[in-house]
Coordinates of C-alpha atoms and ligand atoms in Angstrom, one line a residue:
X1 CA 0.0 0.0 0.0
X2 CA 1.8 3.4 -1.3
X3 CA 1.8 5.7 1.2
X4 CA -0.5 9.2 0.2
X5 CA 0.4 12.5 0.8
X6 CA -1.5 16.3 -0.7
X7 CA 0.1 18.8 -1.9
X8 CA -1.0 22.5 -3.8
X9 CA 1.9 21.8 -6.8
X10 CA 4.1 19.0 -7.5
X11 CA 7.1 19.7 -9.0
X12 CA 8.9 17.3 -11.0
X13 CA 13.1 18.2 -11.2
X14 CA 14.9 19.7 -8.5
X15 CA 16.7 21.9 -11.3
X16 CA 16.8 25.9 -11.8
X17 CA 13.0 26.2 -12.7
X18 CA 11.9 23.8 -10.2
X19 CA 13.5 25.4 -7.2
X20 CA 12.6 28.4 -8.2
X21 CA 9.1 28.2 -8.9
X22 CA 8.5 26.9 -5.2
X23 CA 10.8 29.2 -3.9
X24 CA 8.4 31.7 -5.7
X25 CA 5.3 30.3 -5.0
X26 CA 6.3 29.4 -1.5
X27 CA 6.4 33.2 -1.1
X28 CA 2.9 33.4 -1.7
X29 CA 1.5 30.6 0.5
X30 CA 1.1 28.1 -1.9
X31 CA 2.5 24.4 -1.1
X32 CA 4.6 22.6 -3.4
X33 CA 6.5 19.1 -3.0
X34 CA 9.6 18.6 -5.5
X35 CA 10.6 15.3 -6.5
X36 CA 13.9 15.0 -7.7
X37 CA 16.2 11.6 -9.0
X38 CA 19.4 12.4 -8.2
X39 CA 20.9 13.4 -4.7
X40 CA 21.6 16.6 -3.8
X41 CA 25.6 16.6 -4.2
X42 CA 25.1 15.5 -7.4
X43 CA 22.6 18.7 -8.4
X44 CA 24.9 20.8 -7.0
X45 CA 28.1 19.5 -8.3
X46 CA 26.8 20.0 -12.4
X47 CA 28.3 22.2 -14.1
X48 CA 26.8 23.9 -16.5
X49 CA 25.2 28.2 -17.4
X50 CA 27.4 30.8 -15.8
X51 CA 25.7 33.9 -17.5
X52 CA 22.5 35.4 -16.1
X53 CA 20.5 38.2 -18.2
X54 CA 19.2 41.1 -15.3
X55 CA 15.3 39.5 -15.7
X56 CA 17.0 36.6 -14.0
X57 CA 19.2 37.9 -11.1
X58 CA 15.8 40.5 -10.7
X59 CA 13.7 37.3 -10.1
X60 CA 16.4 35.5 -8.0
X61 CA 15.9 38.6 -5.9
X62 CA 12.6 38.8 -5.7
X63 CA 13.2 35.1 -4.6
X64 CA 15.1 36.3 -1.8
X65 CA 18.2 33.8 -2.8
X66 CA 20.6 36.8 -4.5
X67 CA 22.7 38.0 -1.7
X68 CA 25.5 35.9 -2.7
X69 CA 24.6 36.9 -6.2
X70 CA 25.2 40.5 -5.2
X71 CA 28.7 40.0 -3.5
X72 CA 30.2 37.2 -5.9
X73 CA 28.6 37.9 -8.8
X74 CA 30.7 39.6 -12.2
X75 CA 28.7 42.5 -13.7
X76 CA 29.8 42.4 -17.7
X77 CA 28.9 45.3 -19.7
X78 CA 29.8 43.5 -22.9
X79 CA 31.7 40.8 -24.9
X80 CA 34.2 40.1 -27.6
X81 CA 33.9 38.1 -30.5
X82 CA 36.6 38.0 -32.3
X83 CA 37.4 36.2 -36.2
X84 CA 40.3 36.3 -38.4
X85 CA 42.2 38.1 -35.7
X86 CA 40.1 40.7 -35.8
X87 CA 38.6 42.0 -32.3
X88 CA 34.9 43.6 -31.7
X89 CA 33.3 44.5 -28.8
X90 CA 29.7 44.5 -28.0
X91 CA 29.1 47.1 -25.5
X92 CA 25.3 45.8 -24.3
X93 CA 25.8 49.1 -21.5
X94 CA 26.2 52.0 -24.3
X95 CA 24.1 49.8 -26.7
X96 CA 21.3 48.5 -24.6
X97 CA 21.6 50.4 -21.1
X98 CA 21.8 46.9 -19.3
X99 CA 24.5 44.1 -18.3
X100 CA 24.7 40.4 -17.9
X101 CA 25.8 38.6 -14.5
X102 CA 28.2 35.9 -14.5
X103 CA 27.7 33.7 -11.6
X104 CA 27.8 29.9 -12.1
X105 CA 24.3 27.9 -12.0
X106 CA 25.9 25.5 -9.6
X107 CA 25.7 28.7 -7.2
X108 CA 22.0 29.6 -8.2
X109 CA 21.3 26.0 -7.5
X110 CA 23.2 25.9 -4.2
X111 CA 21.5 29.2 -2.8
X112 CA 18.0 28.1 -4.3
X113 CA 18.7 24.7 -2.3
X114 CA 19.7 26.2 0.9
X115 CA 16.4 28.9 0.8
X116 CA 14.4 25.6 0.3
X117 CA 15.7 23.3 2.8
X118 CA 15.8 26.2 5.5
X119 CA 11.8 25.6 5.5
X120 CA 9.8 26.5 2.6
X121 CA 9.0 22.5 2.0
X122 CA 10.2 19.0 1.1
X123 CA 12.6 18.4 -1.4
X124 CA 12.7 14.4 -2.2
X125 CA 15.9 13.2 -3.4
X126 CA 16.7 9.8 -5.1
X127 CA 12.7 9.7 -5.9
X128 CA 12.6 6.6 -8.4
X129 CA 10.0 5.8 -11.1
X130 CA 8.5 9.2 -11.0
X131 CA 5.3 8.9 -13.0
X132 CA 2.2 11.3 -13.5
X133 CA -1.3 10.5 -13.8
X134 CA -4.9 11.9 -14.7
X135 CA -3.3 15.2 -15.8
X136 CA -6.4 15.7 -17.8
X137 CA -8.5 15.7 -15.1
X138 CA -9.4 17.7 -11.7
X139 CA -6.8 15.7 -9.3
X140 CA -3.5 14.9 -11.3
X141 CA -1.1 12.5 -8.6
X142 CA 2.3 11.4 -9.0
X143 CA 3.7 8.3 -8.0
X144 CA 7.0 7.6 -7.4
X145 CA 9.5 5.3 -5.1
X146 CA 11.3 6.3 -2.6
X147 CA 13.5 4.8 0.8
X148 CA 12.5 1.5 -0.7
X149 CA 9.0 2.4 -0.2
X150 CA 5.9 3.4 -2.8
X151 CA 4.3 7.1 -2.6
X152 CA 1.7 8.8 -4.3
X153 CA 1.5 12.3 -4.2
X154 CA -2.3 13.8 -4.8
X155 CA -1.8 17.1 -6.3
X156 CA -3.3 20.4 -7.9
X157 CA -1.5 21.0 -10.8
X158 CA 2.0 19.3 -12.4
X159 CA 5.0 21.2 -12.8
X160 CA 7.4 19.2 -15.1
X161 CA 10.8 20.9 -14.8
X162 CA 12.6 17.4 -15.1
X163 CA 14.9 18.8 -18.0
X164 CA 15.2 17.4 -21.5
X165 CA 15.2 13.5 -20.6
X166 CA 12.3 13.9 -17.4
X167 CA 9.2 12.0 -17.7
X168 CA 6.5 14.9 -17.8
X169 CA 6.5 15.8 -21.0
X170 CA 6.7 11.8 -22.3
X171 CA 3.2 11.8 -20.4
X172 CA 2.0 13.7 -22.5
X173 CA -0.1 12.3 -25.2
X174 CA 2.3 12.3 -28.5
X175 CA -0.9 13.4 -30.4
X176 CA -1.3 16.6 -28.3
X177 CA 2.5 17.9 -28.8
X178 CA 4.2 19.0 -31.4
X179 CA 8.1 19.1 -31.6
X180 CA 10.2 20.9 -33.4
X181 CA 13.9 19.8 -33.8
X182 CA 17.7 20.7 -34.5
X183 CA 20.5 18.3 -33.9
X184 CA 23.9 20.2 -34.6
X185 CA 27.0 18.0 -36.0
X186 CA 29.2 19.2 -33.1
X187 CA 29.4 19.0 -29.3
X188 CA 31.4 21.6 -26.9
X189 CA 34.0 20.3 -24.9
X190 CA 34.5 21.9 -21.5
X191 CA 36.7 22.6 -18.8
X192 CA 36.9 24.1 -15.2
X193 CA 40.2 25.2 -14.3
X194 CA 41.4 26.9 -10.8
X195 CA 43.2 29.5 -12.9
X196 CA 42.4 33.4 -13.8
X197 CA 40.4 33.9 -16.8
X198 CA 42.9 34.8 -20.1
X199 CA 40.4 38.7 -20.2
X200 CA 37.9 40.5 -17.9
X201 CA 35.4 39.6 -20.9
X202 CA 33.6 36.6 -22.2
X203 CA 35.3 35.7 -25.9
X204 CA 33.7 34.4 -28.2
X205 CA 35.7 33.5 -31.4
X206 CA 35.4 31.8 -34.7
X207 CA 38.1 30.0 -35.9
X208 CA 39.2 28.1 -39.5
X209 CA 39.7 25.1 -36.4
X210 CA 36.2 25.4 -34.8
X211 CA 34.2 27.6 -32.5
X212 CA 36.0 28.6 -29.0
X213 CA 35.1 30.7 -25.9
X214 CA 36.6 32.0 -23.0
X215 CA 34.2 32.1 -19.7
X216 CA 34.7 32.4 -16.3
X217 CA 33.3 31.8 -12.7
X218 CA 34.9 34.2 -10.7
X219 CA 38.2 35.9 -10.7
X220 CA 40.1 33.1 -10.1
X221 CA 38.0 30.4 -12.2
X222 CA 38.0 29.9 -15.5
X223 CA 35.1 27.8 -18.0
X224 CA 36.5 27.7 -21.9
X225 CA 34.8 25.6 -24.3
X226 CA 35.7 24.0 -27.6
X227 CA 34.1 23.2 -30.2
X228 CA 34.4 19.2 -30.9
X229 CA 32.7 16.3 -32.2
X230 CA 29.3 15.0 -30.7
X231 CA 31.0 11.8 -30.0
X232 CA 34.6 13.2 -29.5
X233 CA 37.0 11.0 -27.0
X234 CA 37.7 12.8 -23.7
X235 CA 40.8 10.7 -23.3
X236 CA 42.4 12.0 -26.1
X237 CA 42.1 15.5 -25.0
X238 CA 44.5 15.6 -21.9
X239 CA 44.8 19.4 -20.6
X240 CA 47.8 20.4 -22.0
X241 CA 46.4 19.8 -25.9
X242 CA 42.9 21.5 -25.0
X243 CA 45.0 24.8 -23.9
X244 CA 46.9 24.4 -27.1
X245 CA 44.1 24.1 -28.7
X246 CA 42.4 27.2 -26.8
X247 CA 45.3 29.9 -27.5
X248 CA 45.7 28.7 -31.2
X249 CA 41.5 29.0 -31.9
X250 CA 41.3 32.5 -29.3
X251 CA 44.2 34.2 -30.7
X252 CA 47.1 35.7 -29.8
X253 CA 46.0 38.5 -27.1
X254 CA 44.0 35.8 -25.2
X255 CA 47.2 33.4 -25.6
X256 CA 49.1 35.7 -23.8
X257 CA 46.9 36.3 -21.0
X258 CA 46.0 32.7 -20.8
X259 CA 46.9 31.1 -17.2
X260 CA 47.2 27.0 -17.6
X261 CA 46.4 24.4 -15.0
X262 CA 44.5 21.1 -14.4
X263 CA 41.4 21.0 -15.5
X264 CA 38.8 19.9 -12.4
X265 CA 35.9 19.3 -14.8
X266 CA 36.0 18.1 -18.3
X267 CA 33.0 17.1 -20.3
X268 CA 31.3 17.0 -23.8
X269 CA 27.7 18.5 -24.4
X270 CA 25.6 17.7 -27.4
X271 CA 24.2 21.1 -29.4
X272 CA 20.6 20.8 -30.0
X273 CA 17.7 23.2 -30.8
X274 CA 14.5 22.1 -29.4
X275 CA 10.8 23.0 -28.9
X276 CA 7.8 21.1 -27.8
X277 CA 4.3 22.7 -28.2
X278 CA 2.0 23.5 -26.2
X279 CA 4.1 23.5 -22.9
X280 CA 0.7 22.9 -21.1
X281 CA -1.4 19.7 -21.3
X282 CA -4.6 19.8 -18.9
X283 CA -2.9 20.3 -15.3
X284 CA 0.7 19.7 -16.5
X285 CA 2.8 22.5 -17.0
X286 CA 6.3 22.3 -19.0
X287 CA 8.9 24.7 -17.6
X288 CA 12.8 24.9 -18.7
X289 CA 14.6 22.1 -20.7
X290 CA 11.8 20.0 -20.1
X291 CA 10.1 21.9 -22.9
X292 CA 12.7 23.5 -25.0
X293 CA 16.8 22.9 -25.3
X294 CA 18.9 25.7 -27.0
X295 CA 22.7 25.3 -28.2
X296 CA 24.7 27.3 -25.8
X297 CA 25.6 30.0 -27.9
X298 CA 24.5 33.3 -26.5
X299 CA 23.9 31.6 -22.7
X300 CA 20.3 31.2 -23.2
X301 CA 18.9 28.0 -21.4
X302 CA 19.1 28.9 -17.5
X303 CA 17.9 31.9 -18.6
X304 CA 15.0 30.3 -20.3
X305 CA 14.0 28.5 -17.8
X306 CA 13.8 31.6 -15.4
X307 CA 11.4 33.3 -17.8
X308 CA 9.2 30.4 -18.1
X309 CA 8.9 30.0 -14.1
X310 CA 8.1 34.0 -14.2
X311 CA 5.0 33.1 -16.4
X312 CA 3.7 30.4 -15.0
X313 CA 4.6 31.2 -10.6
X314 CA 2.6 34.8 -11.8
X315 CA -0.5 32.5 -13.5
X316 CA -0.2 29.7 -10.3
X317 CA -0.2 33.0 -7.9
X318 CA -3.3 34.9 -10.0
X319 CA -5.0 31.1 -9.7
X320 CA -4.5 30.7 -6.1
X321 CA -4.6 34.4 -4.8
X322 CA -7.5 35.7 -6.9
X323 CA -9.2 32.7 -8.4
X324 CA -8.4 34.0 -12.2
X325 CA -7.4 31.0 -14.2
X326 CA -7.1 32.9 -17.5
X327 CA -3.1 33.8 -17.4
X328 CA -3.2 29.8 -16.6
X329 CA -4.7 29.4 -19.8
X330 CA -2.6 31.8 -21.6
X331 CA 0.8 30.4 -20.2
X332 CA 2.1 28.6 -23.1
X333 CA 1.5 31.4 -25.3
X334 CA 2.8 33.5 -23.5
X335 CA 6.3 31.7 -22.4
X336 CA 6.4 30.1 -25.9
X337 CA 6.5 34.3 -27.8
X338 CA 9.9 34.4 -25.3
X339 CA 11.3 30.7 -25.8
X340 CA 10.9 31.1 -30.1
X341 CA 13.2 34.4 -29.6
X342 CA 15.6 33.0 -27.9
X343 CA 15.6 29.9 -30.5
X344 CA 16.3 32.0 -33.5
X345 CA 19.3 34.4 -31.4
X346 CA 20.7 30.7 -30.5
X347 CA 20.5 29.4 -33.2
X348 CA 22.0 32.6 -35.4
X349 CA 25.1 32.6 -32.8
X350 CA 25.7 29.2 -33.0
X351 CA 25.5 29.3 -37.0
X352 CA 27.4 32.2 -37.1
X353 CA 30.6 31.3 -34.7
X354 CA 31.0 27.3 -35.6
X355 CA 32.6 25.5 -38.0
X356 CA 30.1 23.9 -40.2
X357 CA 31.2 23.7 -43.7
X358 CA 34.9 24.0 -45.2
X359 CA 36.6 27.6 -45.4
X360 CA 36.4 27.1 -49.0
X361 CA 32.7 27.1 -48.9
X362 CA 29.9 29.5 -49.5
X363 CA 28.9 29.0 -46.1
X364 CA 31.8 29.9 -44.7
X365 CA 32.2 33.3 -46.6
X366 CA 28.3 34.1 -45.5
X367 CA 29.6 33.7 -41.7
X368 CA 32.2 36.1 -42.4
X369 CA 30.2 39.0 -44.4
X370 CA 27.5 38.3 -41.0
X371 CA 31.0 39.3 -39.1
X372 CA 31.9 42.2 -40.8
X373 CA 28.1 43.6 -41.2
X374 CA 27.9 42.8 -37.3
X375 CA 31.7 45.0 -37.2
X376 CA 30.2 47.9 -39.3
X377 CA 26.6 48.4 -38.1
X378 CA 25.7 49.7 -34.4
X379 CA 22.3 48.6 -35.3
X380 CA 23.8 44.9 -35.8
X381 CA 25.7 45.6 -32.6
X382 CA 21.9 46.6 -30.7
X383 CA 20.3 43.5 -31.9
X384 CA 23.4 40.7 -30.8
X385 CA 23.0 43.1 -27.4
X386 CA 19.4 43.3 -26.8
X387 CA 18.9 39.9 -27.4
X388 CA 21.9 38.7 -25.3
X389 CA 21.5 40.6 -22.2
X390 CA 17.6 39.7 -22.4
X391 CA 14.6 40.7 -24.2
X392 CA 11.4 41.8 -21.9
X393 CA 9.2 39.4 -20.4
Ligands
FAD1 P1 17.7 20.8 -15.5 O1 18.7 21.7 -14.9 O2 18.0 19.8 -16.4 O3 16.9 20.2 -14.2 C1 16.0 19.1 -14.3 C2 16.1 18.3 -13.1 O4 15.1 17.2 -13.1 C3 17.4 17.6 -12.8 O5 17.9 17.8 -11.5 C4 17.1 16.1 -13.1 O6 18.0 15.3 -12.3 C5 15.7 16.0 -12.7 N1 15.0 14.9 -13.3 C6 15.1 14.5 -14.6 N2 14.3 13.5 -14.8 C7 13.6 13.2 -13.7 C8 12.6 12.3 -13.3 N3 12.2 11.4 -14.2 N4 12.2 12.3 -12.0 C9 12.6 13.3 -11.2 N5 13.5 14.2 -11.5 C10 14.0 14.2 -12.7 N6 23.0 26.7 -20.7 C11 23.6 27.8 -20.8 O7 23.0 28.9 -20.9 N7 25.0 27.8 -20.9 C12 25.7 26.7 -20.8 O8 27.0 26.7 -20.8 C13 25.1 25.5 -20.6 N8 25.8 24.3 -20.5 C14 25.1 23.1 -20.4 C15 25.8 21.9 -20.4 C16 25.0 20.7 -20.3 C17 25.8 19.4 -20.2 C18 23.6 20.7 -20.2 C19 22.9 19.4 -20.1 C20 23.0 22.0 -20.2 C21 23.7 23.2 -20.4 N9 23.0 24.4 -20.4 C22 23.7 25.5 -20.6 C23 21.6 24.5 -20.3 C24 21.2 24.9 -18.9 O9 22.0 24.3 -18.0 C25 19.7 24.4 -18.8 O10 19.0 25.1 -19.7 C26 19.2 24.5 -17.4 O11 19.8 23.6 -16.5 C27 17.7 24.2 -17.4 O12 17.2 24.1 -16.1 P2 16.0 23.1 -15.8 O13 15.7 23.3 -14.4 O14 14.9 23.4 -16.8 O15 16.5 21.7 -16.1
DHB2 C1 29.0 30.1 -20.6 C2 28.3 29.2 -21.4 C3 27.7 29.7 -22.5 O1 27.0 28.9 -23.3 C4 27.9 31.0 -22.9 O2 27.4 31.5 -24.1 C5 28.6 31.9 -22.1 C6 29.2 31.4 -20.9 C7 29.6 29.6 -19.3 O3 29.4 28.4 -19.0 O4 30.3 30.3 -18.7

């Protein structure tokens, strides 16, 4: 006999857009329970984002989690993209008014975690077999396994936030979705290293040898990525050829400001564009990865994921607080206008900085004319800027 349990809204995926939407919600009195696979060293430990747009650190305040934010977090005012030696920089404060925070999403998870477990409700780890039911109906549950024992969780409404491989959006009836799909013919290989970052800016360069870029986490933390093959060997990238490979694809004035040491996370991710519609089905609502993926290219996907728990926490709140259903209704719409922006600006970054096609190529001279448009035109400039640090919710 499974052991039952009520809750306002279950929340699938103790990720960004899980935590924060009951952190959010939890503000306003409403009860969720979050049900998440892996154990909590493990959700903390993955790296991945390290750029937030201000809509994000504005809603991680309004969370209450951003005081760590404020002290540890770098404000960038702009980028570099750099291509046949050739510098620019994108100045998002004289061209857009507004910055971008770089602050890791290991450390939005960590604070997000902390806020939760200091009270605002139950997080379980290591839940097994998470499945949803009667999401078409008036009481959607969720069973799952857990401490060797069965639960079922009797619920409101379903928020799937269980990322690109989580269960709540396979639970939905394949007739009622409809998925839209880019796999790119490239991964990006990445490393942490305990060393200061090669410039006080993000770099993003194109190179005859593949895409490259130069991150951070803090002044003495460094994130660079390469790009590599979707099925590329780890082992035959020890450090020392991946810096190689990083001063000869970010040029010479990174080179020389480049600090090398061992790597303390290495890993390849897959590029994919990816959209399921609509991200509601009866009760269930799709939030983050679990209802679009976008290459990393511009920094996008935590971000995403923050905008769509800003729709829907304001439509659960509206529900719950004034008995008005409607922006419920609308939430798809309205989080799916954002998500398809943030596609195409993906998707144009990615297309413009990797290698796809031989230098010889058409292709490859179309890249270049996008580079030296984007070099000549301040209105080229406002559009890579606006986009990047954010466009309104
Ligand atoms: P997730 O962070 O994926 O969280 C989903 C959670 O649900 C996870 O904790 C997972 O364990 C849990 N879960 C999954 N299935 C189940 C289940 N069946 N039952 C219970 N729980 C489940 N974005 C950028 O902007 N820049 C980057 O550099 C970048 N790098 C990335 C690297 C990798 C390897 C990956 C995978 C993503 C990267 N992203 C990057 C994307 C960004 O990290 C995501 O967009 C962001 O994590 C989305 O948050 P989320 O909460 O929607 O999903
Ligand atoms: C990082 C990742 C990105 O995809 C990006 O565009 C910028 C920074 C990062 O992990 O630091």
């Amino acid at each position: 006999m499974a052991s039952q349990a009520q809750t306002q809204v279950g929340i699938i995926g103790a990720g960004p857009a899980g935590l924060l939407l009951a952190r959010l919600l939890r503000m306003h009195g409403i009860d969720s329970v979050i049900l998440e696979q892996r154990d909590r060293a493990y959700v903390e430990g993955r790296v991945r984002a390290g750029v937030l747009e201000q809509g994000t650190a504005s809603l991680l305040e309004e969370a209450g989690v951003a005081a760590r934010l404020k002290r540890e977090g770098l404000v960038h005012e702009g980028i570099e993209i750099v291509a046949r030696d050739r510098h620019l920089r994108i100045d998002f404060r004289d061209l857009t008014g507004k910055a971008v925070v770089v602050y890791g999403q290991t450390e939005v998870t960590k604070d997000l975690i902390a806020a939760r477990l200091a009270g605002d409700g139950p997080i379980v780890w290591n839940a097994a077999d998470v499945a949803v039911h009667d999401i078409d109906g008036e009481q959607p549950t969720l069973t799952y396994r857990s401490d060797g024992r069965d639960h079922l969780l009797v619920c409101d409404f379903v928020a799937g936030c269980d990322g690109f491989h989580g269960v709540s959006r396979q639970s939905i009836p394949a007739q009622a979705l409809q998925s839209f799909e880019r796999v790119y013919p490239f991964g990006w290989l990445g490393i942490l290293a305990e060393v200061p970052p090669c410039s006080h800016e993000l770099i993003y360069a194109r190179h005859e040898r593949g895409f490259s870029l130069a991150s951070m986490r803090s002044p003495t933390r460094s994130r660079y990525y390469i790009q590599c093959a979707v099925d590329e060997d780890l082992s035959a990238w020890p450090d020392a050829r991946i810096w190689d490979e990083l001063k000869l694809r970010l040029g010479p004035a990174a080179a020389a400001g480049m600090t090398t040491g061992p790597s303390i996370e290495k890993s390849v991710a897959p590029l994919r564009s990816f959209v399921a519609m609509p991200m509601r089905f009866g009760r269930l609502f799709l939030a983050g990865d679990a209802a679009h993926i976008v290459p990393p290219t511009g920094a996008k996907g935590l971000n995403l994921a923050a905008s769509d728990v800003h729709y829907l926490s304001r439509a659960l709140i509206a529900f719950y607080k004034k008995g008005q259903a409607d922006a419920l209704e609308r939430y798809s719409e309205s989080a799916l206008a954002r998500v398809w922006k943030a596609e195409r600006f993906s998707w144009w970054m990615t297309t413009m900085l990797h290698k796809l096609h031989d230098e010889s190529s058409f292709e490859a001279q179309m890249q270049l004319a996008e580079l030296d448009y984007l070099a000549s035109s301040r209105a080229a400039q406002t559009a890579l800027a606006e986009n990047y640090v954010g466009l309104p919710y």
